[in-house]
Amino acid sequence: TSFKASTGATLWNTNLMLPGMPQALPGIDGFNTGYTDEAGPCFASTGVFDDTRVISVVMDAEANGEDTIDPRFALTRELIEHFVLDQ
């Protein structure tokens, strides 16, 4: 997904949970998406929630039909909402 930076430059990012991205989650501030044949669709995220840095790693996220992109973010959201925000 591409977006306009404050400088006016167009940037590209595959972390759809960053601020301003389609699946943004307040608190998420970075990390990496990826895919390998062995690990499948992956997403490592980092963010600050209630003054605590949280790092999550999702590997081999199960596809939703043909969609192999969104499930890794949906699972990350579910993990953070359940184990971090619902406490």
Short mmCIF file of C-alpha atoms in Angstrom, two decimals:
data_model
loop_
_atom_site.label_atom_id
_atom_site.label_comp_id
_atom_site.label_asym_id
_atom_site.label_seq_id
_atom_site.Cartn_x
_atom_site.Cartn_y
_atom_site.Cartn_z
CA THR A 1 0.00 0.00 0.00
CA SER A 2 1.33 3.43 -0.82
CA PHE A 3 0.76 6.63 1.13
CA LYS A 4 1.87 10.26 1.15
CA ALA A 5 4.44 11.24 3.77
CA SER A 6 4.32 14.63 5.46
CA THR A 7 7.14 15.67 3.10
CA GLY A 8 4.86 14.98 0.11
CA ALA A 9 6.81 11.92 -1.01
CA THR A 10 4.88 8.79 -1.91
CA LEU A 11 6.03 5.84 0.19
CA TRP A 12 5.18 2.16 0.05
CA ASN A 13 4.64 -0.08 3.06
CA THR A 14 3.24 -3.57 3.58
CA ASN A 15 2.50 -3.06 7.31
CA LEU A 16 -1.21 -2.35 7.04
CA MET A 17 -1.51 -1.73 10.80
CA LEU A 18 0.52 1.49 10.88
CA PRO A 19 -1.29 4.82 11.43
CA GLY A 20 -3.13 5.89 8.29
CA MET A 21 -3.10 2.39 6.81
CA PRO A 22 -6.26 0.32 6.08
CA GLN A 23 -6.01 -1.89 9.21
CA ALA A 24 -4.41 0.64 11.56
CA LEU A 25 -4.38 -0.26 15.25
CA PRO A 26 -3.59 2.59 17.65
CA GLY A 27 -0.29 1.80 19.37
CA ILE A 28 1.31 -0.15 16.53
CA ASP A 29 4.40 1.71 15.39
CA GLY A 30 6.30 -0.65 13.17
CA PHE A 31 8.11 -3.79 12.21
CA ASN A 32 7.95 -6.21 9.30
CA THR A 33 5.78 -8.35 7.05
CA GLY A 34 7.07 -11.30 5.09
CA TYR A 35 6.56 -14.64 3.43
CA THR A 36 8.66 -17.75 2.90
CA ASP A 37 7.64 -21.19 1.71
CA GLU A 38 8.57 -22.66 5.09
CA ALA A 39 7.01 -19.98 7.35
CA GLY A 40 4.09 -18.88 5.15
CA PRO A 41 2.59 -15.40 5.57
CA CYS A 42 4.22 -13.70 8.57
CA PHE A 43 4.00 -10.46 10.49
CA ALA A 44 6.13 -9.22 13.36
CA SER A 45 4.68 -6.11 14.98
CA THR A 46 5.74 -3.74 17.69
CA GLY A 47 3.74 -1.13 19.51
CA VAL A 48 3.21 0.61 22.81
CA PHE A 49 0.08 -0.16 24.81
CA ASP A 50 -0.44 1.28 28.32
CA ASP A 51 3.22 2.38 28.45
CA THR A 52 4.44 -1.15 27.66
CA ARG A 53 6.25 -2.14 24.47
CA VAL A 54 4.57 -5.23 22.98
CA ILE A 55 6.10 -7.38 20.26
CA SER A 56 4.03 -10.01 18.48
CA VAL A 57 5.04 -12.53 15.85
CA VAL A 58 2.52 -14.34 13.64
CA MET A 59 3.76 -17.08 11.33
CA ASP A 60 1.93 -19.21 8.77
CA ALA A 61 -1.29 -17.22 9.07
CA GLU A 62 -4.06 -19.30 7.51
CA ALA A 63 -5.36 -17.85 4.25
CA ASN A 64 -8.94 -16.67 4.01
CA GLY A 65 -9.80 -18.16 0.61
CA GLU A 66 -7.26 -16.61 -1.75
CA ASP A 67 -6.41 -13.80 0.70
CA THR A 68 -2.99 -14.42 2.25
CA ILE A 69 -2.39 -10.77 3.17
CA ASP A 70 -5.16 -9.71 5.59
CA PRO A 71 -5.24 -12.79 7.88
CA ARG A 72 -1.82 -12.02 9.40
CA PHE A 73 -3.05 -8.58 10.44
CA ALA A 74 -6.42 -9.87 11.67
CA LEU A 75 -4.67 -12.45 13.86
CA THR A 76 -2.27 -9.82 15.21
CA ARG A 77 -5.22 -7.57 16.09
CA GLU A 78 -6.99 -10.49 17.80
CA LEU A 79 -3.89 -11.35 19.85
CA ILE A 80 -3.28 -7.77 20.96
CA GLU A 81 -6.92 -7.05 21.74
CA HIS A 82 -7.29 -10.29 23.72
CA PHE A 83 -3.99 -10.53 25.57
CA VAL A 84 -2.99 -6.88 25.92
CA LEU A 85 -6.01 -4.59 25.74
CA ASP A 86 -8.60 -6.80 27.51
CA GLN A 87 -6.59 -7.18 30.71
#
